[in-house]
Amino acid sequence: MSKEPPNNSREKTKNLLLKLQDNICKNLENIDGKAKFTEESWLREEGGGGRSRVLKNGSIFEQAGVNFSEVYGKELPQSIISQRPEAKGHEWFATGTSMVLHPKNPFIPTVHLNYRYFEAGPVWWFGGGADLTPYYPYLSDVRHFHKEHSNACEKVNKKLHLVFKPWCDEYFFLKHRNESRGIGGIFYDYQDGSGNIYKGSNKDGNAYKESNNIGELNLNWNNLFALAENCGEAFLSSYQPIIEKRVSQNYTKEEREFQLYRRGRYVEFNLVWDRGTIFGLQTNGRTESILMSLPPLARWEYGYKAKQGSREDLLTKIFTRPQDWQNDKVLEEFCLENNIFD
Amino acid sequence: MSKEPPNNSREKTKNLLLKLQDNICKNLENIDGKAKFTEESWLREEGGGGRSRVLKNGSIFEQAGVNFSEVYGKELPQSIISQRPEAKGHEWFATGTSMVLHPKNPFIPTVHLNYRYFEAGPVWWFGGGADLTPYYPYLSDVRHFHKEHSNACEKVNKKLHLVFKPWCDEYFFLKHRNESRGIGGIFYDYQDGSGNIYKGSNKDGNAYKESNNIGELNLNWNNLFALAENCGEAFLSSYQPIIEKRVSQNYTKEEREFQLYRRGRYVEFNLVWDRGTIFGLQTNGRTESILMSLPPLARWEYGYKAKQGSREDLLTKIFTRPQDWQNDKVLEEFCLENNIFD
């Protein structure tokens, strides 16, 4: 089996990602039970377009946005060509499905997912991932989310998750706050089967180190297609049980306020650090679709500090730091003792 | 009189900007009548520090942040050296006062002010400005704000305002929304008396054109010091009458919602486009002070469109576009006819 894309690579990935959007939306409507998605299709002047779906004011989701797009053009922006000079002079194609869910109940985490595929001449790659941003700390929820995604990766190769987990911690990081956006998940980019799997630029990080230890995995196009498929499918089983567990927990005005405050961090990450968002906004992308990731309501408060030892404090100090959620026994003990295990 | 800074340039500018912070805070407390500023002083590891003041939950101001800082160091970041190579190898000094007010009542605009001074070896410059972001359109308020600032500039030189007004429109622009942040005001940077006064990079803009027509003004250090002083002093007279005029206007839940929605744009500008904010966040500035500019509460809504002809619609279509507020008779007629003049 060739390492290279099949002839119908664009159609295959497009259909995979359309199906993913459909499947997620259908299930989210069922889970919500009240609100429905509305859809807007849009065309991009330079080529291609998309299908943006948003659900507002649901019984569970304050806002859910699920975007599909398929865009193409004759010449890539200079910023991409300087990264991958082989792509120069070729027409290009990019397709992706991305999703951000902002639940109303502060005990249900915000979640993000994005799977994408890119081609330009001889250059092609897969990218994607999913990450969870809790407002209140529950180790069991975090473990469940990670477990489902690690299973999905391991179906393709046992080693992948060892790199994609720290890569996620590295990517979703607010340097100006010295905080992770949440408890992570998986993240990968520029996957074309060549070389080591970590393609980021931080040679001091764990993703680089793990990837270096592992060496080349020689995945082919079909493996990477299956990876996107598995991980995309894993989303619902990783998240739905958390909703079901938390949705009936009543919350106070103060807990809601803390959620809105932490949502401010979500805004900060997306607008200051998220490469996809910034690139989209600066290069004439469809603003409303790109910024669908922002929360419907967010709060800032100068100098806010959670009360020492409170759940808000534990969220900030423990659940916005990269951790070995699955295996760290000290962390497990701590969470059990502090009633933030389950 | 020399064009160059006096021996006590750092002390003079620092004292000017400290006094500006004091004066503004004292007056804002009087205006608010309910809440008081709290102050935090902070030190910067590499040299210098600041004095951050914030007033929360006032009767008029939902949040008011006024920062003073004075920082220095041995070696400038590469990004500044590449702009001004003469500064290389010199120790540097920067001082500034900045302010953002977020009133509760949607009929009172948000306002921003910043005056600053920089020195490194032979290089020195003044920068600053003030701009207004209304949520509901009133041409008379806009004219008043502009008039006070144009008077302040004209005390130093009749020509300055012709450049600083379009420069402000150019700087406070959300490219991804094709909107101005508000109705503008004045903006200037890199003012050292040399060459033409416009120092931005957009050669197609009105600021460049006006500046080119005017030619060199040969302002000296004292002129530019006086400019900062005049403009800083103009702030209260430019803004206080607007508060007094609008504060007793009752507002509906819908008007408050529109204000929160438009505040989302304020967040977008500050985090995506504002050079000062981004530079500060990426270079280890004091995050809480930098992000004091963000509103206490903001809203996003996918696909929002104001009802055709509503005040929300007129705000969006007319008051987020650069306009010749003072002289455009067609605009004046339109505002009178649509009850958005006063």
XYZ file of C-alpha atoms in Angstrom:
684
model
C 0.000 0.000 0.000
C 1.420 3.361 -1.027
C 2.244 6.003 1.501
C 0.782 8.603 -0.846
C -2.812 9.868 -1.102
C -5.236 7.858 -3.249
C -6.639 9.516 -6.372
C -9.850 10.415 -4.610
C -8.119 11.772 -1.477
C -9.988 15.079 -1.551
C -13.375 13.491 -1.949
C -12.653 10.929 0.754
C -11.517 13.449 3.356
C -14.276 15.877 2.490
C -16.891 13.165 2.902
C -15.361 11.975 6.146
C -15.482 15.481 7.599
C -18.985 16.227 6.309
C -20.184 12.993 7.876
C -18.437 13.924 11.116
C -20.252 17.273 11.194
C -23.583 15.575 10.452
C -23.093 12.906 13.036
C -22.010 15.308 15.767
C -24.871 17.726 15.099
C -27.487 14.986 15.072
C -26.246 13.614 18.376
C -25.900 17.008 20.030
C -29.501 17.837 19.129
C -30.601 14.577 20.708
C -28.583 15.261 23.817
C -29.853 18.812 24.110
C -33.455 17.848 23.494
C -34.583 21.469 23.152
C -32.675 23.584 20.635
C -31.899 22.757 17.008
C -28.975 23.707 14.809
C -29.474 26.361 12.193
C -27.283 26.159 9.134
C -25.677 28.741 6.876
C -23.819 27.740 3.750
C -21.292 30.180 2.405
C -19.016 30.514 -0.586
C -15.493 31.817 -0.591
C -14.669 34.182 -3.414
C -11.269 32.632 -4.137
C -12.709 29.088 -4.177
C -14.692 26.694 -2.025
C -16.948 27.410 0.899
C -18.461 25.933 3.983
C -21.415 24.935 6.078
C -21.671 26.613 9.483
C -24.087 25.245 12.037
C -24.954 26.809 15.324
C -27.299 25.857 18.136
C -28.186 28.582 20.636
C -29.876 28.684 24.036
C -30.372 24.963 24.337
C -31.302 23.184 27.532
C -27.693 22.000 27.850
C -25.715 24.004 25.322
C -25.673 27.756 25.717
C -24.002 27.638 22.331
C -22.744 24.877 20.069
C -20.930 25.689 16.847
C -19.941 23.066 14.289
C -18.266 24.223 11.081
C -17.355 22.356 7.958
C -15.281 24.006 5.253
C -13.620 23.016 2.023
C -11.527 25.728 0.429
C -9.052 25.870 -2.396
C -7.001 28.335 -4.361
C -4.273 28.838 -6.890
C -1.483 30.223 -4.750
C -0.826 29.720 -1.048
C -0.174 32.606 1.338
C 3.527 33.322 1.831
C 3.336 32.228 5.479
C 2.590 28.635 4.431
C 5.043 28.579 1.533
C 7.865 29.656 3.816
C 7.021 26.651 6.037
C 6.702 24.203 3.152
C 8.537 25.491 0.056
C 7.606 22.362 -1.961
C 4.009 23.619 -1.972
C 4.945 26.705 -3.974
C 3.344 27.106 -7.371
C 0.749 24.397 -6.782
C -2.958 24.876 -6.429
C -4.052 23.879 -2.932
C -6.978 22.278 -1.131
C -7.937 22.325 2.537
C -10.904 20.822 4.312
C -11.807 20.694 7.976
C -14.506 20.255 10.561
C -14.271 22.143 13.815
C -16.504 22.392 16.829
C -16.723 24.267 20.114
C -19.432 23.564 22.693
C -20.214 26.020 25.481
C -22.583 24.317 27.934
C -24.648 26.418 30.325
C -23.970 24.355 33.433
C -20.499 25.193 34.825
C -19.999 21.565 35.845
C -19.998 20.498 32.196
C -16.719 21.387 30.478
C -16.318 23.334 27.278
C -14.958 21.120 24.523
C -13.247 21.714 21.205
C -12.601 19.422 18.266
C -10.969 19.983 14.899
C -9.938 17.568 12.152
C -8.477 18.786 8.893
C -6.658 17.777 5.726
C -4.448 19.758 3.353
C -2.989 19.182 -0.113
C -0.828 21.244 -2.473
C 1.061 19.476 -5.246
C 3.318 16.875 -3.636
C 2.573 18.174 -0.138
C -0.248 16.778 1.987
C -0.956 16.399 5.662
C -3.563 15.605 8.284
C -4.058 17.601 11.447
C -6.504 17.645 14.302
C -7.330 16.990 17.887
C -9.790 17.505 20.693
C -9.373 19.158 24.066
C -11.473 19.702 27.152
C -11.784 22.822 29.321
C -13.494 22.138 32.653
C -14.636 24.926 34.956
C -14.887 22.645 37.968
C -12.379 19.898 38.685
C -13.348 16.204 38.445
C -10.454 13.866 37.811
C -12.724 11.036 36.677
C -14.156 13.183 33.856
C -10.680 14.160 32.750
C -9.522 10.554 32.757
C -12.505 9.441 30.763
C -11.931 12.071 28.074
C -8.262 11.164 27.767
C -8.919 7.424 27.815
C -11.346 7.554 24.902
C -8.932 9.585 22.813
C -5.955 7.470 23.689
C -7.923 4.361 22.653
C -8.813 5.995 19.345
C -5.171 6.807 18.623
C -3.945 3.393 19.696
C -6.160 1.649 17.184
C -3.839 3.139 14.569
C -0.574 2.946 16.474
C 0.245 2.330 20.128
C 2.807 5.114 20.186
C 0.825 8.040 18.802
C -0.875 9.093 21.998
C 2.473 9.394 23.781
C 3.206 12.348 21.508
C -0.242 13.783 20.793
C -1.054 14.250 24.489
C 1.974 16.441 25.354
C 1.664 18.186 21.972
C -1.848 19.203 23.009
C -0.571 20.547 26.347
C 2.030 22.514 24.445
C -0.365 23.982 21.887
C -3.249 25.015 24.155
C -1.130 27.092 26.470
C -1.644 30.722 27.510
C 1.895 31.956 27.961
C 0.721 35.300 29.361
C -1.185 33.467 32.129
C 1.210 30.563 32.515
C -1.846 28.325 32.247
C -3.083 25.580 29.958
C -6.439 26.293 28.336
C -7.806 23.225 30.057
C -6.851 19.640 30.756
C -5.727 18.955 27.196
C -6.543 15.951 25.064
C -4.818 15.269 21.767
C -3.294 17.520 19.114
C -1.401 16.729 15.927
C -0.467 18.595 12.756
C 1.517 18.202 9.509
C 1.103 14.416 9.602
C 2.239 12.961 6.296
C 3.878 9.779 7.538
C 7.410 11.061 7.050
C 9.993 11.494 9.785
C 9.166 11.733 13.458
C 5.563 12.482 14.310
C 6.095 15.644 16.342
C 6.253 18.561 13.902
C 6.133 21.445 16.347
C 8.994 23.807 17.088
C 9.599 23.286 20.810
C 12.644 21.068 21.190
C 12.528 21.329 24.971
C 9.056 19.862 25.285
C 7.853 16.367 26.083
C 6.213 15.939 22.694
C 9.571 16.398 20.978
C 11.313 14.074 23.412
C 8.732 11.296 23.169
C 8.648 11.600 19.411
C 12.420 11.416 19.247
C 12.474 8.286 21.403
C 9.862 6.641 19.211
C 11.503 7.482 15.895
C 9.794 7.022 12.536
C 6.460 5.215 12.468
C 6.031 5.205 8.694
C 2.284 5.680 8.750
C 0.664 5.854 5.340
C -2.204 7.983 4.068
C -4.794 5.364 4.966
C -3.472 5.084 8.524
C -3.743 8.831 8.960
C -7.195 8.887 7.415
C -8.216 6.173 9.886
C -6.722 8.238 12.703
C -8.973 11.198 11.867
C -11.923 8.826 11.553
C -11.274 7.087 14.884
C -10.628 10.275 16.806
C -13.634 12.006 15.289
C -15.811 9.069 16.275
C -14.325 9.022 19.776
C -15.597 12.498 20.527
C -19.141 11.570 21.491
C -18.154 8.672 23.720
C -15.526 10.896 25.351
C -17.941 13.709 26.151
C -21.519 12.487 26.381
C -20.992 10.539 29.650
C -19.589 13.701 31.250
C -22.708 15.643 30.293
C -24.950 12.908 31.636
C -23.058 12.802 34.899
C -23.043 16.558 35.515
C -26.176 17.947 33.942
C -28.380 17.439 36.984
C -25.925 19.078 39.405
C -27.410 22.413 40.429
C -25.108 25.393 40.398
C -25.015 28.693 42.236
C -24.703 32.214 40.879
C -21.081 32.219 42.087
C -20.285 29.041 40.187
C -21.808 30.537 37.072
C -19.699 33.679 37.600
C -16.551 31.592 37.857
C -17.436 29.822 34.617
C -17.883 33.193 32.883
C -14.568 34.366 34.300
C -12.757 31.276 33.036
C -14.462 31.672 29.667
C -12.515 34.927 29.449
C -9.380 32.781 29.298
C -10.917 30.848 26.422
C -11.352 34.122 24.550
C -7.786 35.129 25.368
C -6.351 31.881 24.060
C -8.352 31.904 20.863
C -7.639 35.526 19.980
C -4.041 35.817 21.175
C -2.480 32.383 20.652
C -4.568 30.167 18.403
C -2.746 30.077 15.078
C -5.827 28.983 13.148
C -7.988 31.812 14.477
C -5.392 34.521 13.965
C -4.469 33.281 10.506
C -8.136 33.174 9.532
C -8.868 36.676 10.807
C -5.807 38.204 9.211
C -6.350 36.572 5.826
C -9.934 37.415 5.153
C -11.531 34.213 6.444
C -15.241 34.089 7.279
C -15.188 35.959 10.587
C -18.528 34.782 11.939
C -17.573 31.131 11.427
C -14.094 31.547 12.861
C -15.347 33.358 15.954
C -18.130 30.865 16.568
C -15.616 29.395 19.013
C -16.013 32.377 21.348
C -18.369 31.972 24.301
C -21.795 33.644 24.224
C -20.928 35.446 27.465
C -17.587 36.046 29.195
C -16.310 38.031 32.120
C -13.058 39.705 33.147
C -12.176 40.771 36.656
C -8.976 42.579 37.509
C -6.923 40.832 40.162
C -9.342 37.953 40.762
C -7.988 35.268 43.075
C -9.924 32.180 44.099
C -10.140 31.383 47.796
C -7.247 29.169 48.831
C -8.246 25.505 48.693
C -11.611 26.171 47.026
C -12.597 24.170 43.960
C -12.015 27.309 41.906
C -8.497 27.453 43.321
C -7.875 23.757 42.618
C -9.170 24.153 39.086
C -6.754 27.011 38.522
C -3.738 25.431 40.160
C -4.120 21.807 39.077
C -6.496 21.595 36.128
C -4.765 24.298 34.091
C -1.405 22.551 34.277
C -0.204 19.652 32.152
C -0.576 16.494 34.261
C -0.245 12.772 33.833
C -3.954 12.405 34.487
C -4.101 8.644 33.929
C -1.128 7.439 35.926
C -0.191 9.985 38.559
C -1.078 8.283 41.847
C -0.235 11.331 43.960
C -2.639 13.402 41.892
C -5.291 10.712 42.277
C -4.854 10.650 46.057
C -5.010 14.417 46.195
C -8.208 14.540 44.151
C -9.822 11.857 46.282
C -8.914 13.662 49.492
C -10.189 16.973 48.195
C -13.438 15.636 46.775
C -12.546 16.483 43.231
C -12.162 12.944 41.984
C -15.744 12.250 40.976
C 15.679 76.033 22.154
C 17.118 72.628 21.339
C 15.086 69.999 19.605
C 16.578 67.403 21.927
C 15.333 66.224 25.344
C 16.365 68.251 28.399
C 18.606 66.570 30.968
C 15.668 65.771 33.201
C 13.481 64.417 30.371
C 12.715 61.161 32.157
C 11.745 62.810 35.395
C 9.627 65.402 33.597
C 7.646 62.885 31.550
C 7.268 60.514 34.453
C 5.895 63.289 36.641
C 3.568 64.488 33.912
C 2.117 61.017 33.482
C 1.866 60.328 37.218
C 0.020 63.605 37.633
C -2.261 62.682 34.744
C -3.137 59.381 36.418
C -3.777 61.142 39.735
C -5.873 63.835 38.208
C -7.983 61.452 36.148
C -8.586 59.085 39.069
C -9.558 61.885 41.433
C -12.045 63.280 38.937
C -13.488 59.900 38.001
C -14.136 59.144 41.669
C -15.948 62.447 41.995
C -17.995 61.766 38.902
C -18.857 58.246 39.994
C -19.720 59.279 43.525
C -19.950 55.684 44.744
C -16.927 53.483 44.054
C -13.280 54.245 44.799
C -10.110 53.205 43.029
C -7.981 50.516 44.574
C -4.291 50.617 43.801
C -1.637 47.972 43.286
C 1.988 48.885 42.847
C 4.197 46.379 41.116
C 7.836 45.955 40.251
C 9.229 44.568 37.046
C 12.088 42.134 37.466
C 14.157 43.596 34.626
C 13.696 47.169 35.910
C 10.982 49.637 36.813
C 7.382 49.026 37.723
C 3.979 50.570 37.823
C 0.895 51.675 39.664
C -2.359 50.049 38.540
C -5.635 51.507 39.700
C -9.025 50.010 39.186
C -12.521 51.058 40.173
C -15.231 48.394 40.020
C -19.025 48.379 40.190
C -19.411 52.107 40.467
C -22.663 53.958 39.999
C -21.473 55.062 36.556
C -18.406 52.984 35.798
C -18.840 49.249 35.653
C -15.066 49.272 35.492
C -12.423 51.961 35.223
C -8.766 51.063 34.877
C -5.967 53.627 34.962
C -2.383 52.391 34.747
C 0.886 54.187 35.154
C 4.158 52.458 34.374
C 7.804 53.357 34.149
C 10.044 50.581 32.919
C 13.628 50.337 31.797
C 16.187 47.796 30.756
C 19.596 47.194 29.292
C 18.742 45.787 25.892
C 15.629 46.331 23.784
C 13.649 43.468 22.261
C 14.672 42.680 18.688
C 11.285 43.829 17.375
C 12.019 47.425 18.430
C 15.658 47.377 17.351
C 14.691 46.276 13.869
C 12.389 49.330 13.692
C 14.957 51.743 15.108
C 18.501 50.372 14.710
C 20.034 53.487 16.327
C 18.572 52.307 19.645
C 20.706 49.165 19.636
C 23.154 48.751 22.488
C 21.621 51.528 24.590
C 19.789 51.131 27.844
C 16.174 52.216 27.419
C 13.386 53.907 29.346
C 9.640 53.929 28.739
C 6.849 55.525 30.706
C 3.137 55.727 30.050
C -0.308 56.263 31.462
C -3.219 54.413 29.956
C -6.888 54.262 30.795
C -10.021 52.441 29.689
C -13.461 53.242 31.105
C -16.376 50.850 30.730
C -19.535 52.635 31.878
C -22.606 50.620 32.830
C -25.124 52.717 30.925
C -25.016 51.821 27.203
C -25.662 55.450 26.282
C -22.306 56.458 27.739
C -19.430 55.471 25.447
C -16.382 53.465 26.404
C -13.269 55.607 26.240
C -9.549 54.927 26.023
C -6.555 57.160 26.594
C -2.828 56.518 26.474
C 0.152 58.870 26.607
C 3.702 57.570 26.606
C 7.348 58.485 26.211
C 10.364 56.430 25.180
C 14.141 56.921 25.242
C 17.116 54.778 24.242
C 20.459 56.457 23.617
C 19.955 59.036 20.864
C 16.430 57.810 20.154
C 13.385 59.302 21.854
C 9.740 59.745 21.011
C 6.309 60.633 22.309
C 3.167 58.697 21.514
C -0.421 58.747 22.599
C -4.028 59.467 21.894
C -7.595 59.052 23.017
C -10.543 57.434 21.297
C -14.228 56.990 21.972
C -16.403 53.910 21.423
C -20.119 54.681 21.632
C -22.750 51.952 21.785
C -25.552 54.281 20.753
C -25.136 56.991 18.137
C -25.235 60.695 19.063
C -23.415 62.957 16.639
C -23.243 65.822 19.132
C -21.290 63.666 21.619
C -18.892 62.598 18.901
C -18.352 66.170 17.784
C -17.714 67.327 21.306
C -15.080 64.645 21.906
C -13.295 65.463 18.663
C -13.532 69.218 19.190
C -11.842 69.103 22.592
C -9.006 66.984 21.252
C -8.559 69.042 18.150
C -8.340 72.186 20.319
C -5.705 70.520 22.493
C -3.588 69.619 19.469
C -4.006 73.023 17.864
C -2.565 74.778 20.886
C 0.732 73.197 19.838
C 0.316 73.345 16.082
C -2.690 73.992 13.843
C -1.762 71.152 11.517
C -1.363 68.256 13.933
C -4.994 67.293 14.211
C -5.281 66.930 10.436
C -2.968 63.929 10.727
C -3.743 62.564 14.187
C -7.459 62.163 13.441
C -7.071 59.924 10.357
C -4.146 58.136 12.027
C -6.541 57.212 14.837
C -9.102 55.893 12.341
C -6.353 53.839 10.761
C -5.021 52.378 14.014
C -8.285 51.452 15.744
C -9.593 49.360 12.901
C -10.835 45.757 13.008
C -9.842 44.448 9.607
C -11.679 41.156 10.165
C -14.936 43.071 10.765
C -14.250 45.925 8.376
C -15.192 48.233 11.235
C -13.536 50.963 13.255
C -13.427 50.306 16.991
C -15.478 53.425 17.500
C -15.649 57.002 16.281
C -11.926 57.605 16.686
C -10.241 60.593 18.255
C -6.510 61.193 18.001
C -3.526 58.866 17.716
C 0.173 59.572 17.261
C 3.399 57.639 17.713
C 7.184 57.948 17.215
C 7.016 61.738 17.504
C 10.534 63.122 17.773
C 10.133 66.277 15.734
C 11.974 64.901 12.720
C 10.505 64.460 9.254
C 6.810 64.293 8.526
C 4.557 63.631 11.485
C 2.841 60.494 10.223
C 5.070 57.540 11.115
C 2.718 54.688 10.278
C 3.151 52.285 7.395
C 0.008 52.842 5.325
C 0.940 54.995 2.349
C -2.571 54.786 0.933
C -4.227 56.342 3.960
C -5.361 59.878 4.684
C -2.917 60.285 7.552
C 0.001 59.730 5.182
C -1.470 62.048 2.569
C -2.229 64.885 4.985
C 1.167 64.521 6.585
C 2.843 64.615 3.205
C 0.964 67.776 2.243
C 1.952 69.451 5.493
C 5.624 68.520 5.345
C 8.012 68.976 8.255
C 6.768 70.859 11.309
C 10.044 70.811 13.228
C 8.474 70.438 16.636
C 10.933 70.260 19.503
C 10.886 68.164 22.667
C 9.076 70.859 24.633
C 6.361 71.151 21.976
C 5.766 67.418 22.106
C 5.788 67.426 25.888
C 3.178 70.191 25.775
C 1.156 68.129 23.309
C 0.946 65.211 25.748
C 0.090 67.642 28.530
C -2.644 69.420 26.563
C -4.214 66.244 25.246
C -4.085 64.554 28.636
C -5.798 67.555 30.182
C -8.392 67.620 27.406
C -9.668 64.189 28.314
C -11.965 65.208 31.149
C -13.533 68.106 29.311
C -14.018 65.855 26.277
C -15.789 63.109 28.205
C -17.421 64.415 31.360
C -20.146 66.397 29.527
C -21.107 63.224 27.645
C -21.542 61.342 30.908
C -23.619 64.150 32.366
C -25.832 64.258 29.320
C -26.468 60.513 29.113
C -26.339 59.173 32.631
C -29.996 59.772 33.412
C -31.258 58.119 30.216
C -32.877 54.837 31.201
C -31.978 51.812 29.153
C -33.700 48.537 28.376
C -32.416 44.988 28.700
C -32.052 44.914 24.896
C -29.923 48.051 24.889
C -27.714 46.549 27.568
C -27.421 43.367 25.475
C -26.336 45.382 22.464
C -23.697 47.128 24.557
C -22.370 43.740 25.720
C -22.348 42.509 22.135
C -20.391 45.541 20.942
C -18.010 45.133 23.873
C -17.098 41.834 22.231
C -15.640 43.909 19.391
C -13.586 45.826 21.935
C -12.129 42.534 23.138
C -11.457 41.461 19.558
C -9.609 44.655 18.729
C -7.502 44.629 21.854
C -6.485 40.982 21.615
C -6.122 40.628 17.844
C -4.941 44.014 16.576
C -3.676 46.251 19.364
C 0.099 46.256 19.038
C 0.647 47.370 22.624
C -1.506 44.620 24.104
C -0.046 41.846 21.978
C 3.516 43.014 22.519
C 2.927 43.186 26.267
C 1.382 39.728 26.467
C 4.041 38.101 24.342
C 6.959 39.700 26.181
C 6.103 38.929 29.745
C 4.355 42.189 30.625
C 2.087 42.408 33.675
C -0.956 40.578 32.317
C -3.523 41.851 34.803
C -2.584 45.469 34.090
C -2.498 44.995 30.329
C -5.873 43.260 30.251
C -7.502 45.827 32.509
C -8.683 47.271 29.202
C -11.047 44.340 28.662
C -14.691 44.843 29.620
C -16.047 43.251 32.802
C -18.701 41.475 30.728
C -18.943 40.822 26.983
C -21.148 38.853 24.669
C -20.799 37.127 21.304
C -23.677 36.098 19.088
C -23.211 34.224 15.853
C -24.777 35.953 12.866
C -26.225 38.903 14.794
C -27.733 41.590 12.583
C -29.381 44.737 13.888
C -32.829 45.589 12.575
C -32.547 47.760 9.472
C -32.746 51.443 10.395
C -32.598 50.827 14.156
C -30.150 52.810 16.267
C -28.105 49.618 16.609
C -27.980 49.417 12.828
C -27.005 53.085 12.484
C -24.306 52.668 15.104
C -22.878 49.755 13.165
C -23.123 51.289 9.720
C -22.203 54.896 10.459
C -20.466 55.118 13.823
C -17.965 52.342 13.103
C -16.738 54.023 9.929
C -14.241 56.864 9.641
C -16.252 60.050 9.082
C -15.641 63.755 8.898
C -17.721 64.220 12.023
C -17.185 67.980 12.321
C -17.785 69.138 8.778
C -19.863 66.611 6.892
C -23.195 68.374 6.343
C -24.849 65.342 4.761
C -23.985 63.303 7.832
C -25.337 66.061 10.064
C -28.614 66.162 8.122
C -28.896 62.400 8.266
C -28.319 62.321 12.022
C -30.862 65.078 12.595
C -33.464 63.303 10.491
C -32.872 59.999 12.236
C -32.868 61.403 15.757
C -29.278 60.474 16.390
C -27.902 63.986 16.499
C -28.413 64.738 20.164
